[in-house]
CSV table of C-alpha atoms in Angstrom, one decimal:
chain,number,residue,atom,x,y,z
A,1,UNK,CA,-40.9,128.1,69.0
A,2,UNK,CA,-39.1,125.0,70.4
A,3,UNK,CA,-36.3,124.6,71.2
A,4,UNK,CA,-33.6,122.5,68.9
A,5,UNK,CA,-30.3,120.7,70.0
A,6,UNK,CA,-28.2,119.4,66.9
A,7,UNK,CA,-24.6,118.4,66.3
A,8,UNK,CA,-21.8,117.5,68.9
A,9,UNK,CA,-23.4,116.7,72.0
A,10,UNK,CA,-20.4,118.0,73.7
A,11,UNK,CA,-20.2,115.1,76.1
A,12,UNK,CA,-16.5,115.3,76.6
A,13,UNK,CA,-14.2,118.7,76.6
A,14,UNK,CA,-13.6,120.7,73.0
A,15,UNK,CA,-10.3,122.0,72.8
A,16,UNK,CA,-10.9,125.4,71.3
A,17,UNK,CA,-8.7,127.2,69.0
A,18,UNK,CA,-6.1,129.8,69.6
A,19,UNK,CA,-4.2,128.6,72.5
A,20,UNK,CA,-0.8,130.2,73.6
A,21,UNK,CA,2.4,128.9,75.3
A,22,UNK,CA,4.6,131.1,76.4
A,23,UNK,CA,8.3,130.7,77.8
A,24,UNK,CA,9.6,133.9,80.1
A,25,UNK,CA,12.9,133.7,78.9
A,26,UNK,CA,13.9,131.9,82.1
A,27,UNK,CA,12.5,128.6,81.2
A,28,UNK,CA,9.3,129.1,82.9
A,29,UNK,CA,6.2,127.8,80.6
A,30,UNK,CA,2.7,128.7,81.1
A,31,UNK,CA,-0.3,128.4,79.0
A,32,UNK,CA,-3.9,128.9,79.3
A,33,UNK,CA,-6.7,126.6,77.1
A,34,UNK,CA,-10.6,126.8,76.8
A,35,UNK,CA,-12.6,123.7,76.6
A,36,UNK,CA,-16.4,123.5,75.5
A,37,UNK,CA,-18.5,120.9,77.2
A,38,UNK,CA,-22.5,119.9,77.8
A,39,UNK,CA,-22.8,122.1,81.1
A,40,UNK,CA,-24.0,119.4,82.9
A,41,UNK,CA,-21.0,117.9,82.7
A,42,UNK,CA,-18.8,120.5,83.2
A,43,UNK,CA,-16.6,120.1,86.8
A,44,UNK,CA,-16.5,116.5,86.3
A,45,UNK,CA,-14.7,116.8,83.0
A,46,UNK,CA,-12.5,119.6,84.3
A,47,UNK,CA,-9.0,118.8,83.8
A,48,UNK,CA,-7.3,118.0,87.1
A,49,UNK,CA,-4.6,120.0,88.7
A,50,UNK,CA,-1.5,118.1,87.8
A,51,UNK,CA,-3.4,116.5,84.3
A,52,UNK,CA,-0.9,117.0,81.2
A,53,UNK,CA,-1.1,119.5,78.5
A,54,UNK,CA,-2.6,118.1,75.7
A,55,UNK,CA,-0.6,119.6,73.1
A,56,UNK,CA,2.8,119.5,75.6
A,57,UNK,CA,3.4,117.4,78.0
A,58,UNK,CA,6.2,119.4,79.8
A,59,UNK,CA,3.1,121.6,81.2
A,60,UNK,CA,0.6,120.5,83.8
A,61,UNK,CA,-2.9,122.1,84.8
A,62,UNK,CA,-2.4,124.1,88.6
A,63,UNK,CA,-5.5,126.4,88.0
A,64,UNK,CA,-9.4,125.7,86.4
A,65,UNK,CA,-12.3,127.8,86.7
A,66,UNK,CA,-15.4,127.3,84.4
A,67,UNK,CA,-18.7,129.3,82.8
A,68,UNK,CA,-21.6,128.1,82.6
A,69,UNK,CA,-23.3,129.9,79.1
A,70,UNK,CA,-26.3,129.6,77.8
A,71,UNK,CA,-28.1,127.2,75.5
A,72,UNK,CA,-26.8,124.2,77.8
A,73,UNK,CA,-22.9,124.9,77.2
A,74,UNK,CA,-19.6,125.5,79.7
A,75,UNK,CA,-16.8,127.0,79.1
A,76,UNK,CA,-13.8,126.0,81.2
A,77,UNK,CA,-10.6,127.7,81.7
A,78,UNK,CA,-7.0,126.0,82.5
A,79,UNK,CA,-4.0,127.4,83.4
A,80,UNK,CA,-1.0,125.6,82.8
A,81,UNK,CA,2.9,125.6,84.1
A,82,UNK,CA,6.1,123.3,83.5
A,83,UNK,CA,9.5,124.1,82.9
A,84,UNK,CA,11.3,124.8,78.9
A,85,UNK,CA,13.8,122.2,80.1
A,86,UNK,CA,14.8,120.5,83.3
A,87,UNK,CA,13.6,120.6,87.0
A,88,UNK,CA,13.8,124.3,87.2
A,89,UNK,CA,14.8,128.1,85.6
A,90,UNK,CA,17.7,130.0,85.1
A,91,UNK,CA,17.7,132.7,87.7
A,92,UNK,CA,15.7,136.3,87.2
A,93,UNK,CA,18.5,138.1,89.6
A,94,UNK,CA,18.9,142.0,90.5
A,95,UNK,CA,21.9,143.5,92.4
A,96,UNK,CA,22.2,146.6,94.4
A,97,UNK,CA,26.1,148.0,95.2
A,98,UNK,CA,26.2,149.3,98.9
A,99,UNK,CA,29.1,149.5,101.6
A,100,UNK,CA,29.1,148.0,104.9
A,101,UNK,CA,31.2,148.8,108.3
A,102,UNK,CA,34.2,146.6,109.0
A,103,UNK,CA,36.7,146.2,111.3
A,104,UNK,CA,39.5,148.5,110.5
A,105,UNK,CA,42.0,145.5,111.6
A,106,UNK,CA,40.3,143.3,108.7
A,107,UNK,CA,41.4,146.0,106.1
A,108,UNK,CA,43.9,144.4,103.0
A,109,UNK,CA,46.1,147.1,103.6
A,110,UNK,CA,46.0,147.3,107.3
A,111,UNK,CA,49.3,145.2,107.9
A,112,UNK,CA,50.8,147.7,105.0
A,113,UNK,CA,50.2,150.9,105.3
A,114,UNK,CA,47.2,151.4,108.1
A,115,UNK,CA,48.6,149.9,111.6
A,116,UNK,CA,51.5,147.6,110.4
A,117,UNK,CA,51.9,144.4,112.9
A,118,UNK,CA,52.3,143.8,117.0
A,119,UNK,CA,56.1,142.8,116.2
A,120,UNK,CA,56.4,146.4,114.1
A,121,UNK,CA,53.4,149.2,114.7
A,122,UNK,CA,53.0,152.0,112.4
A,123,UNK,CA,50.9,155.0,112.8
A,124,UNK,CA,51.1,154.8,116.8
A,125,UNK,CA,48.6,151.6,116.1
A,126,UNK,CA,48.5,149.8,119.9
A,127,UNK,CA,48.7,145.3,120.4
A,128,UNK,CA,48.0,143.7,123.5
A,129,UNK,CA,50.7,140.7,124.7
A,130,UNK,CA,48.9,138.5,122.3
A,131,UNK,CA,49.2,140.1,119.4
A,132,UNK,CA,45.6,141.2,119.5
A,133,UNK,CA,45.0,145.0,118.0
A,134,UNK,CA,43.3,146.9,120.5
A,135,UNK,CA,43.4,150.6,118.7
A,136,UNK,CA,44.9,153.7,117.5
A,137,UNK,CA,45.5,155.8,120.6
A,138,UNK,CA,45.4,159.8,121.2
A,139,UNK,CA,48.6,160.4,120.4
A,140,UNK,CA,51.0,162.7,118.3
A,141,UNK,CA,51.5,159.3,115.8
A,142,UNK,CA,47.9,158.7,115.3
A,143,UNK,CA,47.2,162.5,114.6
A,144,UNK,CA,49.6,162.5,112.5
A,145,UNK,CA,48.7,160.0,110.2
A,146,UNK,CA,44.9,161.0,110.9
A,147,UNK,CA,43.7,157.9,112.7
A,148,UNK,CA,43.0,158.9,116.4
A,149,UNK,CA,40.5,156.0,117.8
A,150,UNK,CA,39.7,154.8,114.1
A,151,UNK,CA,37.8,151.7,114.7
A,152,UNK,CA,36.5,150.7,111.3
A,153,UNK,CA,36.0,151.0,107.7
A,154,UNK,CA,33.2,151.0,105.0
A,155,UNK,CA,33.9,148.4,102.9
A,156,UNK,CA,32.4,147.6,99.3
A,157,UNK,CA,30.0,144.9,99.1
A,158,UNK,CA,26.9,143.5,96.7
A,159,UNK,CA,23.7,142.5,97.4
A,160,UNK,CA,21.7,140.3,95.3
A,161,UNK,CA,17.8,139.0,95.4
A,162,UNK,CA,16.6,136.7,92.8
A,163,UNK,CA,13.8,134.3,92.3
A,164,UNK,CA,14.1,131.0,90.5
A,165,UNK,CA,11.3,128.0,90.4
A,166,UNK,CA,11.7,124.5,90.7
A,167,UNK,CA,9.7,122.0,90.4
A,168,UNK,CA,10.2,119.5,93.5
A,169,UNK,CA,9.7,120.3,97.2
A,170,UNK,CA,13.2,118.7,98.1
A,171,UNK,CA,15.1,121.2,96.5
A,172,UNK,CA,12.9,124.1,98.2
A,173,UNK,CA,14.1,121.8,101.6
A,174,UNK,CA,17.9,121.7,100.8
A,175,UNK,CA,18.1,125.3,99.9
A,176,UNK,CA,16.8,126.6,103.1
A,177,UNK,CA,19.1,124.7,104.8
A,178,UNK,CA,21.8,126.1,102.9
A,179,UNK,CA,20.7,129.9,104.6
A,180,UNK,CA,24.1,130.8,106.1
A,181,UNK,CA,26.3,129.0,103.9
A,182,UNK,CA,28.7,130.5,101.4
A,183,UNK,CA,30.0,129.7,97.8
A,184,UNK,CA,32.2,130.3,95.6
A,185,UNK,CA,31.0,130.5,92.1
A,186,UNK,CA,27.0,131.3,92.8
A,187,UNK,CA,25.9,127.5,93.0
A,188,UNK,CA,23.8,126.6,96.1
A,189,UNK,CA,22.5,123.3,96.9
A,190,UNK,CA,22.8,122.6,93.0
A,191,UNK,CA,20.9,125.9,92.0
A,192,UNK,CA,22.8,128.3,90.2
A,193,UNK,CA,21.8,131.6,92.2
A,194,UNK,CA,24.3,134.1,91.2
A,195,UNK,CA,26.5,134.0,87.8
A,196,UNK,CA,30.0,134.5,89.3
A,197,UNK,CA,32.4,136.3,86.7
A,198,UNK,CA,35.6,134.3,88.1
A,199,UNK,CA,38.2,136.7,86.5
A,200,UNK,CA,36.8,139.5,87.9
A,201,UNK,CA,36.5,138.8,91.6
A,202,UNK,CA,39.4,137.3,92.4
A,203,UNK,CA,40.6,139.6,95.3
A,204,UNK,CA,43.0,139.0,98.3
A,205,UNK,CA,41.9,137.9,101.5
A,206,UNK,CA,42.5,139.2,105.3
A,207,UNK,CA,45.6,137.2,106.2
A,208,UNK,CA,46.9,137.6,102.6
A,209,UNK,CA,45.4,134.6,101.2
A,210,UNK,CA,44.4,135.3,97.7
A,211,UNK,CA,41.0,133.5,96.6
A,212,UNK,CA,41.0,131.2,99.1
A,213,UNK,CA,37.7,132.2,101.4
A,214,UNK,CA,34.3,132.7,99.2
A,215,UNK,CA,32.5,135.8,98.5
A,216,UNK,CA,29.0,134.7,98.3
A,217,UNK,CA,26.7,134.1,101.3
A,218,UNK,CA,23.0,132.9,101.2
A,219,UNK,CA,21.3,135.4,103.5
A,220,UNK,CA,17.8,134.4,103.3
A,221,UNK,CA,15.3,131.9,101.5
A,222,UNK,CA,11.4,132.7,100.5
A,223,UNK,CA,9.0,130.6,99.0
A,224,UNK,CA,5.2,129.8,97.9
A,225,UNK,CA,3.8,126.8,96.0
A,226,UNK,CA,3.0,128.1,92.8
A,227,UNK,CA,0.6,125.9,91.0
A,228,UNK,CA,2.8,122.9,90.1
A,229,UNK,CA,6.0,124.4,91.0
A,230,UNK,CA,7.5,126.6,93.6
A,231,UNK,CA,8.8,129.7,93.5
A,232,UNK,CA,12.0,130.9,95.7
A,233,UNK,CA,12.8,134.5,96.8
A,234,UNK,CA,16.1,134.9,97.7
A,235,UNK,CA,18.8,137.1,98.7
A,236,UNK,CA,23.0,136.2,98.6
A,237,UNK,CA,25.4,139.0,99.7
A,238,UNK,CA,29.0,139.2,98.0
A,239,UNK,CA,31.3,140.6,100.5
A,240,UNK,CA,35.0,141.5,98.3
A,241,UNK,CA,37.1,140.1,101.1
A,242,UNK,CA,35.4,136.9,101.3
A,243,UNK,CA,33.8,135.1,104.4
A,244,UNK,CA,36.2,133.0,106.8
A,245,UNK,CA,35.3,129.3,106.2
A,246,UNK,CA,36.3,128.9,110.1
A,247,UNK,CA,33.0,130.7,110.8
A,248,UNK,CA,30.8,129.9,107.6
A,249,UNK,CA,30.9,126.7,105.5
A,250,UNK,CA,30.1,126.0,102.4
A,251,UNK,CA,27.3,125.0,100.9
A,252,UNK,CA,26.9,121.7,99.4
């Protein structure tokens, strides 16, 4: 029996039915389309990486792969990615609660109630001529109060990793350079990493100033090109006391 062709000659790519786009709740949109096409002419009328949805133009093609079937026709696959709204997401951030060891001289309450000042000591608490505390002594104050040779503290701190996706390389660039910079309400370089609740970190500083030195410091900066975006790992620590801006700056 010969074989018969008959109706569309498929010379150029079929949308098929039944496509899907999908936001993550974050802003990021993907979608995936099938195409039929005359197999002969399938990778040449593959969509592009970088070509435009055709039903939304906020999504471009990163990934293709086609099938060649029988009876002459190819299927092809595209992956698509773009952003709800914008250049990038909202953050997807998780937080751990952990302590870390600080000097005991740093503490809020040392000048109070811990080892008092060089010009009046409590606790048999020891200052060198420049006013620099250098210790808590064996002695019968320091047992006393319980502090013989107490050198530091744990102190109360958050960590925080998160990944967000953006959609130009520049950004990627001027958040790396921000790694070691601090802030004071979660926004980075322009990226909102971390959603600050003002009223409830406010909390005094070494030195008594209250508010004054930020809590949140970009520790560390991952990414990968992710079709046509890129996708950033990172991690901030939030430290209650704040980080002195003589050491740390702040990022832009």
């Amino acid at each position: 029996m010969a074989y018969k062709n008959k109706g569309n000659a498929l010379t150029k790519p079929q949308l098929q039915p039944g496509y899907t786009i999908e936001n993550d709740g974050y802003g990021l949109l993907t979608s995936r389309l099938v195409y039929r096409v005359d197999q002969t002419r399938v990778e040449s009328n593959a969509p592009k990486k970088g070509d435009p949805h055709p039903k939304d133009p906020r999504l471009k093609a990163w990934k293709v792969m086609w099938t060649r079937d029988q009876n002459d026709f190819g299927t092809i696959t595209a992956d698509y990615i773009g952003f709800a709204a914008g250049d990038s997401t909202t953050p997807i951030v998780s937080g751990i609660g952990v302590t870390q060891q600080e000097a005991i001289d740093t503490h809020i309450s040392f000048e109070s109630s811990i080892g008092g000042t060089p010009a009046a000591p409590i606790n048999g608490a020891t200052f060198d001529a420049t006013g620099k505390f250098t210790g808590f002594p064996h002695s019968q104050a320091t047992k006393d109060a319980g502090v013989v040779n107490l050198k530091a503290y744990l102190a109360p701190t958050l960590g925080f990793s998160g990944i967000v996706y953006v959609g130009q390389f520049i950004n990627v660039q001027t958040l790396v350079d921000a790694i070691g910079k601090t802030s004071k309400d979660g926004m980075f370089t322009g990226l909102q990493l971390v959603y600050k609740k003002e009223a409830e970190w406010v909390i005094g500083s070494p030195g008594g100033a209250i508010g004054n030195w930020d809590q949140l410091f970009l520790d560390s900066v991952n990414y990968e090109e992710f079709g046509m975006v890129y996708k950033i790992s990172y991690t901030v620590r939030y430290f209650a006391y704040g980080f002195n801006p003589v050491v740390y700056s702040r990022s832009p």
